[in-house]
JSON list of C-alpha atoms in Angstrom, two decimals:
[
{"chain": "F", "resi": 20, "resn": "UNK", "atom": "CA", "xyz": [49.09, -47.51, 21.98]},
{"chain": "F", "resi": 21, "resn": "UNK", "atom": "CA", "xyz": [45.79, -47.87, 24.20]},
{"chain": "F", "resi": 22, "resn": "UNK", "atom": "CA", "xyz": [43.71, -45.26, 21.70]},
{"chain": "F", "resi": 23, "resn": "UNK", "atom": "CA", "xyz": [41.17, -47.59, 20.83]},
{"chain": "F", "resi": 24, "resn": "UNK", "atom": "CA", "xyz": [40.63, -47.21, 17.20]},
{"chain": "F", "resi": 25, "resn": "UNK", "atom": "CA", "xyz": [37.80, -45.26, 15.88]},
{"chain": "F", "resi": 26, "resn": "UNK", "atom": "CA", "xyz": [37.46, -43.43, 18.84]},
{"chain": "F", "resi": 27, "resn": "UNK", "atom": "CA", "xyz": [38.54, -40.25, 17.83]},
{"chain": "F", "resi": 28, "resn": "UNK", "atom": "CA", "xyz": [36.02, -40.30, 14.74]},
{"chain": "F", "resi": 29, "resn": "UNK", "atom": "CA", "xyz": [33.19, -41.40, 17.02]},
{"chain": "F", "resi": 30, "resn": "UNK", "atom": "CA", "xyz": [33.93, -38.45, 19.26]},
{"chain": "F", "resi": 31, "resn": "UNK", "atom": "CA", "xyz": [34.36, -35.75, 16.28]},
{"chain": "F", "resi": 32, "resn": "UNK", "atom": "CA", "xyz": [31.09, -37.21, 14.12]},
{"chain": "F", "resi": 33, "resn": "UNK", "atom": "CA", "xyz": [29.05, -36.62, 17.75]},
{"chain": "F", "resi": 34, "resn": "UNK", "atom": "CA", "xyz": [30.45, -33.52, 18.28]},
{"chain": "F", "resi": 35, "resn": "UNK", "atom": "CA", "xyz": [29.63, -32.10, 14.58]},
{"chain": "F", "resi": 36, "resn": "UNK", "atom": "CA", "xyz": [26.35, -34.27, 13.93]},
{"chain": "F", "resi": 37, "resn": "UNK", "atom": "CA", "xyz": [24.95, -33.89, 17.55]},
{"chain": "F", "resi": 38, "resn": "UNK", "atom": "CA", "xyz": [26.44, -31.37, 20.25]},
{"chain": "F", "resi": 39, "resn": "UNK", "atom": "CA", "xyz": [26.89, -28.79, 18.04]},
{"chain": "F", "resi": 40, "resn": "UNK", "atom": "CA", "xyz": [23.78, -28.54, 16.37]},
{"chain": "F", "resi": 41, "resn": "UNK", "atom": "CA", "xyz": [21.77, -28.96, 19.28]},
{"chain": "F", "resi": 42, "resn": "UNK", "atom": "CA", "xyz": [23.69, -27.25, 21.41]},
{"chain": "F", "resi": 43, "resn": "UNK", "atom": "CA", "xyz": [22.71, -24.27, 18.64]},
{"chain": "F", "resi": 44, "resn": "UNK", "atom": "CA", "xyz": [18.94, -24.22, 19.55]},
{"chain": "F", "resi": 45, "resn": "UNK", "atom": "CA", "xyz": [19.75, -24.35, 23.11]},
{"chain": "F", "resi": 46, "resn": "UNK", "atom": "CA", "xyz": [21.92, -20.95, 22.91]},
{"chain": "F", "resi": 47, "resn": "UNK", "atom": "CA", "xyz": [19.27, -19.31, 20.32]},
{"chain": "F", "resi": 48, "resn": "UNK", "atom": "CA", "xyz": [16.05, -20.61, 23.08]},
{"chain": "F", "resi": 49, "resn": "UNK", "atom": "CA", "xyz": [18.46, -18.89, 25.73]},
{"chain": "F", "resi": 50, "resn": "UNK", "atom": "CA", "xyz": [18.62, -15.87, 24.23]},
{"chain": "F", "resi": 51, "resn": "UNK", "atom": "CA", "xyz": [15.40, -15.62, 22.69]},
{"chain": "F", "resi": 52, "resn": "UNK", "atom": "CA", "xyz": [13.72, -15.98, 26.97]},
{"chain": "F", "resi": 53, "resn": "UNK", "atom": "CA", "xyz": [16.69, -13.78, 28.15]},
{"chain": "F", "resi": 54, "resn": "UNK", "atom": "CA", "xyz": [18.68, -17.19, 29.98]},
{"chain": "F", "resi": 55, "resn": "UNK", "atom": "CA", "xyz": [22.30, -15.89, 30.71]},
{"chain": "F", "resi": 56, "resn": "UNK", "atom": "CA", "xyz": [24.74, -17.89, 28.70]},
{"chain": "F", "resi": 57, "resn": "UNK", "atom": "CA", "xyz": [27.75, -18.60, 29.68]},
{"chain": "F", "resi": 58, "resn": "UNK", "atom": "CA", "xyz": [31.12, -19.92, 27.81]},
{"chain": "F", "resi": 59, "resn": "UNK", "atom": "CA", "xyz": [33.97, -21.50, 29.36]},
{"chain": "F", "resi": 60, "resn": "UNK", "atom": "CA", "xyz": [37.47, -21.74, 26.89]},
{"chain": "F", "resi": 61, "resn": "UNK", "atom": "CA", "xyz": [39.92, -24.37, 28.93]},
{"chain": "F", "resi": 62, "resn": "UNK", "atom": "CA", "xyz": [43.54, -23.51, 28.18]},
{"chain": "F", "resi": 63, "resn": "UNK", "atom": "CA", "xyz": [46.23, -22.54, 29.74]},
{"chain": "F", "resi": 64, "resn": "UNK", "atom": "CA", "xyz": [47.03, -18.37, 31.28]},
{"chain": "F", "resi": 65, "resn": "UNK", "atom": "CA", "xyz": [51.07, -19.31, 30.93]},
{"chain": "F", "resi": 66, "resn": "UNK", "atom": "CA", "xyz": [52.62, -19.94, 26.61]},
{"chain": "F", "resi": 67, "resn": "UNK", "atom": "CA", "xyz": [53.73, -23.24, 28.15]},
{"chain": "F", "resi": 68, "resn": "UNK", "atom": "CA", "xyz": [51.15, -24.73, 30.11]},
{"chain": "F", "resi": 69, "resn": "UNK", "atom": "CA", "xyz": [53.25, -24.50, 33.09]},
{"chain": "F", "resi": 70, "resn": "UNK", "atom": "CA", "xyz": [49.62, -23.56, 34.72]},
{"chain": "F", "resi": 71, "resn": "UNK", "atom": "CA", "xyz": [48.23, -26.66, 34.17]},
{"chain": "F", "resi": 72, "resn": "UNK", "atom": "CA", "xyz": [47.74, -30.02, 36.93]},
{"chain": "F", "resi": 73, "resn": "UNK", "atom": "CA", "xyz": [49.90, -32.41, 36.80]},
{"chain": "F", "resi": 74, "resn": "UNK", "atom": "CA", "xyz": [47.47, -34.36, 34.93]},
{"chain": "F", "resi": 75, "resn": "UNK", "atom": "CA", "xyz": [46.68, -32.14, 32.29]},
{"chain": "F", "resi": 76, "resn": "UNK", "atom": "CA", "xyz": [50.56, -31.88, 31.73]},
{"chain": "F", "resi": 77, "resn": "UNK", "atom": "CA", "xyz": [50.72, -35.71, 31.12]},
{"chain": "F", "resi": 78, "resn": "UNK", "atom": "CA", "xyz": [48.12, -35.70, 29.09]},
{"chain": "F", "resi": 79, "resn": "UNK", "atom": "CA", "xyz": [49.47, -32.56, 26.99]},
{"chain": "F", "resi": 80, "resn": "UNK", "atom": "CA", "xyz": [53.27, -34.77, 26.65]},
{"chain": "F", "resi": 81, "resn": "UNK", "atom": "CA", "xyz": [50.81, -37.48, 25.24]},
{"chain": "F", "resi": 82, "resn": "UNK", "atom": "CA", "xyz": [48.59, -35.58, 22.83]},
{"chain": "F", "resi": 83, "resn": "UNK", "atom": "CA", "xyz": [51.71, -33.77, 21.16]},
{"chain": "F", "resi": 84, "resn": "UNK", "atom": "CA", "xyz": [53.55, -37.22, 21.05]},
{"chain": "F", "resi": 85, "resn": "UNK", "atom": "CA", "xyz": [50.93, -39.09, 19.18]},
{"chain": "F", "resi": 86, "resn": "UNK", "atom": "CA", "xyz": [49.12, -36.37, 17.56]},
{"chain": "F", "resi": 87, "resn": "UNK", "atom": "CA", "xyz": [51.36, -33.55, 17.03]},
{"chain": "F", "resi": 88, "resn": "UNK", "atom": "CA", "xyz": [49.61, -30.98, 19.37]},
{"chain": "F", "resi": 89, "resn": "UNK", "atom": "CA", "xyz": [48.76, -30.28, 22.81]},
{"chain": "F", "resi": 90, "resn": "UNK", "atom": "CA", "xyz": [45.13, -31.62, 23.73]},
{"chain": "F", "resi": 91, "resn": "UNK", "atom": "CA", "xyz": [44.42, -28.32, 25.96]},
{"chain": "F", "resi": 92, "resn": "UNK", "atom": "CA", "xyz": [46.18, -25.18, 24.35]},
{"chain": "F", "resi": 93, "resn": "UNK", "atom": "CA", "xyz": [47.38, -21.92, 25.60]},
{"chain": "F", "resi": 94, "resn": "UNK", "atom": "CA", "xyz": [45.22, -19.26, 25.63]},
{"chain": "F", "resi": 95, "resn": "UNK", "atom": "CA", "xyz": [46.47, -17.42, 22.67]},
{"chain": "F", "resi": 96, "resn": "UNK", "atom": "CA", "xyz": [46.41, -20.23, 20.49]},
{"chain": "F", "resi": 97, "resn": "UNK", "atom": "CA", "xyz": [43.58, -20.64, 17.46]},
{"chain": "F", "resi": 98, "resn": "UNK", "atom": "CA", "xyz": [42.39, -23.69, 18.82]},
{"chain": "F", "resi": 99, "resn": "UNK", "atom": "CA", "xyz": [41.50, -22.39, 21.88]},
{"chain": "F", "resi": 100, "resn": "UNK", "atom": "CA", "xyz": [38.98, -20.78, 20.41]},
{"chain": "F", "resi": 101, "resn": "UNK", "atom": "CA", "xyz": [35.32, -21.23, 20.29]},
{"chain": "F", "resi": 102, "resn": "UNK", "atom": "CA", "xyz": [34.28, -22.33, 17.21]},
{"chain": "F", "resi": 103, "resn": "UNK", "atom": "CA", "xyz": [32.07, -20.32, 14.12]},
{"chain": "F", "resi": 104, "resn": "UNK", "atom": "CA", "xyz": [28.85, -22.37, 14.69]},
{"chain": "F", "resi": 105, "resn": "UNK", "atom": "CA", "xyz": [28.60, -21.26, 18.51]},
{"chain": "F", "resi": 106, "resn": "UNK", "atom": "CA", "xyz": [30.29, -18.05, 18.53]},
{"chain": "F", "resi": 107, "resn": "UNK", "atom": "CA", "xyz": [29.50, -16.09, 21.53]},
{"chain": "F", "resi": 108, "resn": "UNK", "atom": "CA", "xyz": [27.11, -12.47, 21.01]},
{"chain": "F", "resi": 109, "resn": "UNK", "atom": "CA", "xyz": [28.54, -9.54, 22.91]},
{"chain": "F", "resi": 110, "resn": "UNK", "atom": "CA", "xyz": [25.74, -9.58, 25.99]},
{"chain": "F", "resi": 111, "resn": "UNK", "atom": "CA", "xyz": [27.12, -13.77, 26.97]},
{"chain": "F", "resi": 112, "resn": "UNK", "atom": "CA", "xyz": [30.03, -14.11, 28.99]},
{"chain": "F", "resi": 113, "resn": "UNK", "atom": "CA", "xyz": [32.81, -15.83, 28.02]},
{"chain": "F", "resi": 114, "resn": "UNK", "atom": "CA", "xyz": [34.89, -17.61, 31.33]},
{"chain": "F", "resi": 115, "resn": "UNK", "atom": "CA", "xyz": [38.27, -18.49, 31.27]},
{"chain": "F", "resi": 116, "resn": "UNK", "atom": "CA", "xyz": [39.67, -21.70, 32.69]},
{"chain": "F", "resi": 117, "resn": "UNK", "atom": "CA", "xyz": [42.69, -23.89, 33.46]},
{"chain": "F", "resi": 118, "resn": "UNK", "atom": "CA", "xyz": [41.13, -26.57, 35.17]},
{"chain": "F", "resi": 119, "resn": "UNK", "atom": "CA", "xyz": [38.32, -29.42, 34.03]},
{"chain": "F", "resi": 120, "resn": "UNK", "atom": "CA", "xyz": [36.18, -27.83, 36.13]},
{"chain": "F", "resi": 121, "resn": "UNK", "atom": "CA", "xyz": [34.92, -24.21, 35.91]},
{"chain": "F", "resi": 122, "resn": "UNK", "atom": "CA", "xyz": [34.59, -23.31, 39.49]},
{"chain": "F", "resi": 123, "resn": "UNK", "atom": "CA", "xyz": [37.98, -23.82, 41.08]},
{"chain": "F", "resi": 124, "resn": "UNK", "atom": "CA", "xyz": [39.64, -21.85, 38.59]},
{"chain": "F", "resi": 125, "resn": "UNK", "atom": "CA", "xyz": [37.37, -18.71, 38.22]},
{"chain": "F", "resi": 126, "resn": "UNK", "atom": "CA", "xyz": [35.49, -16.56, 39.87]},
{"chain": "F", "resi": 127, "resn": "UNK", "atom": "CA", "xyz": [32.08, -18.54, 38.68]},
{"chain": "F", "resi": 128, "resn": "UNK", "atom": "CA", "xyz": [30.28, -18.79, 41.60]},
{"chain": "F", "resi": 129, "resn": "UNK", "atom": "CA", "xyz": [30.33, -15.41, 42.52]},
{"chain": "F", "resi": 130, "resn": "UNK", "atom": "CA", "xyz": [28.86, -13.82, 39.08]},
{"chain": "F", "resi": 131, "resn": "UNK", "atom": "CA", "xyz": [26.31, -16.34, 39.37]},
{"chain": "F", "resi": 132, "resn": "UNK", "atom": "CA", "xyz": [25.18, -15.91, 42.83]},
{"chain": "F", "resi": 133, "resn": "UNK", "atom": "CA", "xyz": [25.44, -12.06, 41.87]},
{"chain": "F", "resi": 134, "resn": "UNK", "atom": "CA", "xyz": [22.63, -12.66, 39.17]},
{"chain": "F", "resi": 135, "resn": "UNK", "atom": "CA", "xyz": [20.91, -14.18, 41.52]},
{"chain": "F", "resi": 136, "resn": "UNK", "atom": "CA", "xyz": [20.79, -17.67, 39.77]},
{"chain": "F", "resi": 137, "resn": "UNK", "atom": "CA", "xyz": [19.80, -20.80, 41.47]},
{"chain": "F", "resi": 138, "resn": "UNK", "atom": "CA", "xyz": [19.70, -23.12, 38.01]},
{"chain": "F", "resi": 139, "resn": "UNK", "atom": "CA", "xyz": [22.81, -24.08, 36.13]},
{"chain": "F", "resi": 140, "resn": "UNK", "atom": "CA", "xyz": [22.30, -25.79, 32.80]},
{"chain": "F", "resi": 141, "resn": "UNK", "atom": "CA", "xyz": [25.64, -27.53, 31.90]},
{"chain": "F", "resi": 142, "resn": "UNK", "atom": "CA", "xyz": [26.04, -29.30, 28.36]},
{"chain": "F", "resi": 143, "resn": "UNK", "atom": "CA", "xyz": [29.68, -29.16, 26.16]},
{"chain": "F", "resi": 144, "resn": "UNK", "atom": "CA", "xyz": [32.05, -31.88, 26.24]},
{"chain": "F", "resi": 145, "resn": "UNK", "atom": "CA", "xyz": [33.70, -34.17, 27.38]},
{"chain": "F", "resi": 146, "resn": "UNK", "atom": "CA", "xyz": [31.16, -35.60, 29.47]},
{"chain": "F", "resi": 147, "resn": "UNK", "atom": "CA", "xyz": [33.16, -37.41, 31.84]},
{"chain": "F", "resi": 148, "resn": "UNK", "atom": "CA", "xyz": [35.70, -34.88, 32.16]},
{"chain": "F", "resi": 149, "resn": "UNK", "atom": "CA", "xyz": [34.88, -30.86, 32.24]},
{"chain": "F", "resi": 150, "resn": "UNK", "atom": "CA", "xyz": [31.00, -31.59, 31.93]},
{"chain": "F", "resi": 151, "resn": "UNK", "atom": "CA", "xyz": [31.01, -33.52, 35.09]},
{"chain": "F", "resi": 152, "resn": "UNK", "atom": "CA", "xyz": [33.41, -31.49, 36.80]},
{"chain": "F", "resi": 153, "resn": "UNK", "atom": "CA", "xyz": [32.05, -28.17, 36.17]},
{"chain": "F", "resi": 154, "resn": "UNK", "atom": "CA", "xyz": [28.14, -30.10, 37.01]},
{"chain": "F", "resi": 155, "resn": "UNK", "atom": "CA", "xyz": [29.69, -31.41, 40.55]},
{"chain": "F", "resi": 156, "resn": "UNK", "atom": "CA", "xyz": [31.05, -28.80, 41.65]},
{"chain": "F", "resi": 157, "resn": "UNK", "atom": "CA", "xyz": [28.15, -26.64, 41.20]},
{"chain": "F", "resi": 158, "resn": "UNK", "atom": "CA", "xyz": [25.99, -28.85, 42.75]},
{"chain": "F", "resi": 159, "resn": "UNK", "atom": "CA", "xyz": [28.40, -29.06, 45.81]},
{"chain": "F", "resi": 160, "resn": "UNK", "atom": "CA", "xyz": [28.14, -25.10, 45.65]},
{"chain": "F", "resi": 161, "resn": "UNK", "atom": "CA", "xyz": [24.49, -25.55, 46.25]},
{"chain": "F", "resi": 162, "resn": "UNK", "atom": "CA", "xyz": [23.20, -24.80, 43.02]},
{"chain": "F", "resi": 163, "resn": "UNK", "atom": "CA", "xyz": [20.28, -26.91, 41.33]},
{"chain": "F", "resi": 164, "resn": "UNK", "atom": "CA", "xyz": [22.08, -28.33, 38.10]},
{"chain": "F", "resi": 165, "resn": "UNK", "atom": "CA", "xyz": [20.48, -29.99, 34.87]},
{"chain": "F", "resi": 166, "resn": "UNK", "atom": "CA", "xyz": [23.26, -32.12, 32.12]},
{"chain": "F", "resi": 167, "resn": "UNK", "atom": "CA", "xyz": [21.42, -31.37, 28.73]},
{"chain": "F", "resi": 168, "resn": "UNK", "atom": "CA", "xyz": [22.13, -35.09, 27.48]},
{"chain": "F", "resi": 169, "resn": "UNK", "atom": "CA", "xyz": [22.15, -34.42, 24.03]},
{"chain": "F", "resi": 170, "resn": "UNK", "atom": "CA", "xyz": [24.33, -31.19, 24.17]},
{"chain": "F", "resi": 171, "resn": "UNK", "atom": "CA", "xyz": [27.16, -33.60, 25.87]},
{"chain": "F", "resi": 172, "resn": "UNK", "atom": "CA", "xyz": [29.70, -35.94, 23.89]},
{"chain": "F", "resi": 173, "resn": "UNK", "atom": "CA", "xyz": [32.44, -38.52, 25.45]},
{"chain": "F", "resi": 174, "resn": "UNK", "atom": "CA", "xyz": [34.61, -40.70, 23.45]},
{"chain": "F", "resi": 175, "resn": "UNK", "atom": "CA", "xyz": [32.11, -43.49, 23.72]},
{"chain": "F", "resi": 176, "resn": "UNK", "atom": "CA", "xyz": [28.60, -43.78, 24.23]},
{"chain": "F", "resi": 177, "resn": "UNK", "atom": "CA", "xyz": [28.91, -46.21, 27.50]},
{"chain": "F", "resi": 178, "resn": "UNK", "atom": "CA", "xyz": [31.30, -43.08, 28.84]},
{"chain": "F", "resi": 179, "resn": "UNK", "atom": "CA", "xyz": [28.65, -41.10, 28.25]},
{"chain": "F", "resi": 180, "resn": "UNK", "atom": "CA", "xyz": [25.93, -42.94, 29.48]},
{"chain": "F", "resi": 181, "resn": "UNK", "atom": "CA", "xyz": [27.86, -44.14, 32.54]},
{"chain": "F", "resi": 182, "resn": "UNK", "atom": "CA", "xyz": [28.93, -40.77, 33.43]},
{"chain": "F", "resi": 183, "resn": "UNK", "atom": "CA", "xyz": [25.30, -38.86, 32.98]},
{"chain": "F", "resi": 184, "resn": "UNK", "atom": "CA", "xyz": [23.46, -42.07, 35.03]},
{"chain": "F", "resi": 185, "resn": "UNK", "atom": "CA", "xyz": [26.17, -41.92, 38.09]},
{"chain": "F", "resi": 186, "resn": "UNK", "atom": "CA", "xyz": [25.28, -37.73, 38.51]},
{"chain": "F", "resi": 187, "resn": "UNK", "atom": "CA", "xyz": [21.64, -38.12, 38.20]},
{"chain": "F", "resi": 188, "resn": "UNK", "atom": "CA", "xyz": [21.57, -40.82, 41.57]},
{"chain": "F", "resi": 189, "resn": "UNK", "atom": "CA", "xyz": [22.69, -37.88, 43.44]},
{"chain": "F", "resi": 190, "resn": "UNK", "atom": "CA", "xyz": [23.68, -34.67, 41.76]},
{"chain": "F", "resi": 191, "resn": "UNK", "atom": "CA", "xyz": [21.57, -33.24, 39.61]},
{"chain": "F", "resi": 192, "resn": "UNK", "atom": "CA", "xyz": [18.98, -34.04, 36.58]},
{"chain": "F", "resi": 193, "resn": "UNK", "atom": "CA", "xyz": [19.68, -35.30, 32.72]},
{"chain": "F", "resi": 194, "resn": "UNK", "atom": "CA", "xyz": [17.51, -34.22, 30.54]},
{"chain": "F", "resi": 195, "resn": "UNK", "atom": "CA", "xyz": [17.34, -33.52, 26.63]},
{"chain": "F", "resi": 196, "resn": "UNK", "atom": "CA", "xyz": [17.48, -30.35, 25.01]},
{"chain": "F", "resi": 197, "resn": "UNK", "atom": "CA", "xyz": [14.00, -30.54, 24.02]},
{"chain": "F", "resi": 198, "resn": "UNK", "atom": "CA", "xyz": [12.71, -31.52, 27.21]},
{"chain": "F", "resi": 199, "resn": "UNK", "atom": "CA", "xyz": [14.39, -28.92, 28.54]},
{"chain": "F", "resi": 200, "resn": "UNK", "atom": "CA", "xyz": [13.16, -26.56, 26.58]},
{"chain": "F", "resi": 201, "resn": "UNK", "atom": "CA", "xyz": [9.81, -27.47, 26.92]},
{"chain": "F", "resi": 202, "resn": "UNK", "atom": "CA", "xyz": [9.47, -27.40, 30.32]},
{"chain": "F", "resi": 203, "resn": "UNK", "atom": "CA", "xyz": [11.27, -24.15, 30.44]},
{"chain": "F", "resi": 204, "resn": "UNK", "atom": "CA", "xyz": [8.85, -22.43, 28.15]},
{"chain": "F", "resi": 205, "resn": "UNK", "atom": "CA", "xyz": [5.62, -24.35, 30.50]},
{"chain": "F", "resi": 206, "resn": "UNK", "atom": "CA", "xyz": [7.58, -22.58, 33.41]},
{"chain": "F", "resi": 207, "resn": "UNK", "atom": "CA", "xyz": [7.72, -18.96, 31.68]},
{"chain": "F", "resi": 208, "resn": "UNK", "atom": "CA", "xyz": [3.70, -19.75, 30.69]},
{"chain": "F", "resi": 209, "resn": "UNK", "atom": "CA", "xyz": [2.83, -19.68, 34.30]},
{"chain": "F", "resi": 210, "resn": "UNK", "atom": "CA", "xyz": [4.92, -16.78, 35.54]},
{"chain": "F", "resi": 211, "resn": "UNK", "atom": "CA", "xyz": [3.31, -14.65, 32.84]},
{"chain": "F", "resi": 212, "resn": "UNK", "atom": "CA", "xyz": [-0.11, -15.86, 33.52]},
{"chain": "F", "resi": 213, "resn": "UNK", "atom": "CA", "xyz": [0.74, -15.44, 37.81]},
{"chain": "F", "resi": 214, "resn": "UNK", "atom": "CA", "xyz": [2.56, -12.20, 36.69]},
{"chain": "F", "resi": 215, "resn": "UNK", "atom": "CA", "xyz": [-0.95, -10.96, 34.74]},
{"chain": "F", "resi": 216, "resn": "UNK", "atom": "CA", "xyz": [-3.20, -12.27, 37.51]}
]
């Protein structure tokens, strides 16, 4: 009853039109200047989400009542996986979770600070949920964390907004996937030219 309508086309027309494809170029610019990347599948370990928070369980009871499925699936389940346009190659990792944000419920912080990473680029959706989970809590790990803006999607646009403008007073920076990008490659200029000097 409180789905406001048109919601659920605004989020999926963002996802497909926006996220997606830019979230493409990000992954290819990763692996083209050897930048880990890392997936994260939320879903539950146990067939009936008996794994889950509280919260996620409501929200499950309320997603197969009004839509006819689960919202966050078990493991095994199709949907749980990630989709054609962003599959993962063999050299990414691919994390795990049962929880909206990725560090309480794996063992995240450890294979990063094992690679010796400091930076933590965090873009998928939804913004206000895993996105700014997963971004907090690696900032309260102590790692330096950028939101790529434009490889995020919430069910609105003032969600979205809202959510990115509240972690960058404190948190972290939002940027753009081209920004990004940009200032990346100026940042791999100078270590060469240091590097040949």
């Amino acid at each position: 009853d409180n789905i406001v309508p048109g919601i659920l086309e605004y989020f999926a027309n963002e996802v497909e039109q926006k996220v997606t494809p830019n979230l493409r170029k990000l992954i290819d610019f990763c692996h083209e200047n050897e930048i880990t990347v890392i997936y994260t599948k939320y879903s539950s370990f146990m067939p009936d989400g008996s794994d889950f928070s509280k919260s996620i369980k409501f929200l499950n009871n309320i997603a197969k009542t009004r839509l006819g499925e689960v919202a966050i699936p078990y493991i095994n389940h199709p949907s749980s996986d990630i989709i054609d346009e962003l599959k993962p190659l063999e050299r990414d990792f691919v994390i795990q979770k049962n929880t909206s944000g990725t560090f309480i419920s794996t063992r995240l912080d450890s294979f990063l600070r094992n690679m010796e990473i400091e930076t933590v680029l965090v873009s998928g959706v939804v913004t206000n949920f895993c996105v700014h989970s997963t971004a907090r809590e690696a900032s309260d790990y102590g790692f330096q964390v950028v939101i790529v803006d434009d490889c995020c999607a919430a069910w609105s646009q003032e969600i979205h907004q809202t959510t990115l403008k509240s972690f960058g007073l404190m948190y972290g920076i939002i940027m753009t996937n081209e920004k990004l990008m940009k200032k990346i490659s100026r940042s791999m200029k100078k270590k060469k030219e240091v590097a040949l000097h």
